[in-house]
Amino acid sequence: MAYRTLNAAPRSRLVPERQGQVTARFCLGCESFFSPLAARHHGKPVLGKDHVSAPCPHEGEAFVPGAGWWEEAVEILPAPAPAAG
C-alpha cells in the first residue's frame, strides 16, 4: 500500500509567515485536497476520503472563485528561526 502525503494546509489555518505557493484546492465539506488545476469537485482527491463510501455534498460542483465551500491550500513553509537575543 502506498501512502500519499501533501505538505499543504488550507490558507485560513496558517499564519501568513508559514504560507507558501498554492499547491491544491481544499474542500471544507469533505476535507479533501484536489489538484489546483481541477475544474470540478470529483471523487478522486489528491489526498482525502474515499468519495464512494463517504459522498461529499459538493460533489460535481465547479471550483468557482469566491465560493464558500472551498479554499486554496498552500505549501507549509518551515517555521522562522528564533531571533538571537
PDB file of C-alpha atoms in Angstrom:
ATOM      1  CA  MET A   1       0.000   0.000   0.000  1.00  0.00           C
ATOM      2  CA  ALA A   2       1.293   3.448  -0.870  1.00  0.00           C
ATOM      3  CA  TYR A   3       0.651   6.436   1.332  1.00  0.00           C
ATOM      4  CA  ARG A   4       0.331   9.873  -0.193  1.00  0.00           C
ATOM      5  CA  THR A   5       1.470  12.956   1.632  1.00  0.00           C
ATOM      6  CA  LEU A   6       0.957  16.582   0.842  1.00  0.00           C
ATOM      7  CA  ASN A   7       2.869  19.354   2.564  1.00  0.00           C
ATOM      8  CA  ALA A   8      -0.102  21.720   2.392  1.00  0.00           C
ATOM      9  CA  ALA A   9      -2.824  23.207   4.556  1.00  0.00           C
ATOM     10  CA  PRO A  10      -5.839  25.444   3.940  1.00  0.00           C
ATOM     11  CA  ARG A  11      -4.720  29.084   3.728  1.00  0.00           C
ATOM     12  CA  SER A  12      -7.017  30.185   6.589  1.00  0.00           C
ATOM     13  CA  ARG A  13      -5.377  27.717   9.000  1.00  0.00           C
ATOM     14  CA  LEU A  14      -1.812  29.004   8.609  1.00  0.00           C
ATOM     15  CA  VAL A  15      -0.218  32.230   9.747  1.00  0.00           C
ATOM     16  CA  PRO A  16       0.981  34.345   6.780  1.00  0.00           C
ATOM     17  CA  GLU A  17       4.676  33.727   7.591  1.00  0.00           C
ATOM     18  CA  ARG A  18       4.186  29.965   7.022  1.00  0.00           C
ATOM     19  CA  GLN A  19       2.229  30.240   3.732  1.00  0.00           C
ATOM     20  CA  GLY A  20       3.978  29.243   0.523  1.00  0.00           C
ATOM     21  CA  GLN A  21       2.663  28.895  -3.013  1.00  0.00           C
ATOM     22  CA  VAL A  22      -0.766  27.462  -3.815  1.00  0.00           C
ATOM     23  CA  THR A  23      -0.487  23.692  -4.234  1.00  0.00           C
ATOM     24  CA  ALA A  24      -4.103  22.450  -4.076  1.00  0.00           C
ATOM     25  CA  ARG A  25      -7.778  23.221  -3.522  1.00  0.00           C
ATOM     26  CA  PHE A  26      -9.269  22.208  -0.162  1.00  0.00           C
ATOM     27  CA  CYS A  27     -12.933  21.234   0.182  1.00  0.00           C
ATOM     28  CA  LEU A  28     -14.366  22.360   3.512  1.00  0.00           C
ATOM     29  CA  GLY A  29     -17.153  19.768   3.236  1.00  0.00           C
ATOM     30  CA  CYS A  30     -15.148  16.551   2.920  1.00  0.00           C
ATOM     31  CA  GLU A  31     -11.765  17.992   3.991  1.00  0.00           C
ATOM     32  CA  SER A  32     -10.031  16.655   0.875  1.00  0.00           C
ATOM     33  CA  PHE A  33      -7.310  18.190  -1.285  1.00  0.00           C
ATOM     34  CA  PHE A  34      -7.771  18.440  -5.057  1.00  0.00           C
ATOM     35  CA  SER A  35      -5.400  19.452  -7.839  1.00  0.00           C
ATOM     36  CA  PRO A  36      -5.106  23.225  -8.305  1.00  0.00           C
ATOM     37  CA  LEU A  37      -5.974  22.616 -11.982  1.00  0.00           C
ATOM     38  CA  ALA A  38      -9.196  20.697 -11.241  1.00  0.00           C
ATOM     39  CA  ALA A  39     -12.266  22.418 -12.650  1.00  0.00           C
ATOM     40  CA  ARG A  40     -14.796  20.443 -10.595  1.00  0.00           C
ATOM     41  CA  HIS A  41     -15.016  18.625  -7.284  1.00  0.00           C
ATOM     42  CA  HIS A  42     -14.849  14.953  -8.213  1.00  0.00           C
ATOM     43  CA  GLY A  43     -14.401  11.629  -6.464  1.00  0.00           C
ATOM     44  CA  LYS A  44     -10.634  11.460  -6.911  1.00  0.00           C
ATOM     45  CA  PRO A  45      -8.906  13.817  -4.495  1.00  0.00           C
ATOM     46  CA  VAL A  46      -5.128  14.100  -4.355  1.00  0.00           C
ATOM     47  CA  LEU A  47      -5.442  13.432  -0.636  1.00  0.00           C
ATOM     48  CA  GLY A  48      -8.640  12.776   1.277  1.00  0.00           C
ATOM     49  CA  LYS A  49     -11.573  10.471   1.880  1.00  0.00           C
ATOM     50  CA  ASP A  50     -12.951   7.823  -0.415  1.00  0.00           C
ATOM     51  CA  HIS A  51     -15.967   9.505  -2.027  1.00  0.00           C
ATOM     52  CA  VAL A  52     -17.681   6.193  -2.819  1.00  0.00           C
ATOM     53  CA  SER A  53     -18.274   5.359   0.831  1.00  0.00           C
ATOM     54  CA  ALA A  54     -18.477   8.963   2.078  1.00  0.00           C
ATOM     55  CA  PRO A  55     -20.001  11.223  -0.605  1.00  0.00           C
ATOM     56  CA  CYS A  56     -19.465  14.961  -0.273  1.00  0.00           C
ATOM     57  CA  PRO A  57     -22.400  17.365  -0.642  1.00  0.00           C
ATOM     58  CA  HIS A  58     -20.280  19.424  -3.075  1.00  0.00           C
ATOM     59  CA  GLU A  59     -19.560  16.515  -5.443  1.00  0.00           C
ATOM     60  CA  GLY A  60     -19.734  17.730  -9.052  1.00  0.00           C
ATOM     61  CA  GLU A  61     -19.673  21.451  -8.208  1.00  0.00           C
ATOM     62  CA  ALA A  62     -17.260  23.744 -10.037  1.00  0.00           C
ATOM     63  CA  PHE A  63     -14.364  25.336  -8.157  1.00  0.00           C
ATOM     64  CA  VAL A  64     -15.637  28.890  -8.692  1.00  0.00           C
ATOM     65  CA  PRO A  65     -13.528  31.642  -7.085  1.00  0.00           C
ATOM     66  CA  GLY A  66     -15.298  33.064  -4.049  1.00  0.00           C
ATOM     67  CA  ALA A  67     -17.489  30.007  -3.387  1.00  0.00           C
ATOM     68  CA  GLY A  68     -17.745  29.429   0.359  1.00  0.00           C
ATOM     69  CA  TRP A  69     -17.300  25.650   0.294  1.00  0.00           C
ATOM     70  CA  TRP A  70     -13.623  25.511  -0.742  1.00  0.00           C
ATOM     71  CA  GLU A  71     -10.402  27.486  -0.330  1.00  0.00           C
ATOM     72  CA  GLU A  72      -6.852  27.417  -1.623  1.00  0.00           C
ATOM     73  CA  ALA A  73      -4.362  25.129   0.074  1.00  0.00           C
ATOM     74  CA  VAL A  74      -0.840  26.463   0.333  1.00  0.00           C
ATOM     75  CA  GLU A  75       2.550  24.908   0.935  1.00  0.00           C
ATOM     76  CA  ILE A  76       3.565  24.869   4.609  1.00  0.00           C
ATOM     77  CA  LEU A  77       6.850  26.762   4.986  1.00  0.00           C
ATOM     78  CA  PRO A  78       9.290  25.992   7.806  1.00  0.00           C
ATOM     79  CA  ALA A  79       8.952  27.995  10.985  1.00  0.00           C
ATOM     80  CA  PRO A  80      11.178  31.084  11.058  1.00  0.00           C
ATOM     81  CA  ALA A  81      14.334  30.784  13.114  1.00  0.00           C
ATOM     82  CA  PRO A  82      14.108  32.393  16.543  1.00  0.00           C
ATOM     83  CA  ALA A  83      15.745  35.801  16.752  1.00  0.00           C
ATOM     84  CA  ALA A  84      19.107  35.812  18.525  1.00  0.00           C
ATOM     85  CA  GLY A  85      18.778  37.834  21.654  1.00  0.00           C
TER      86      GLY A  85
END
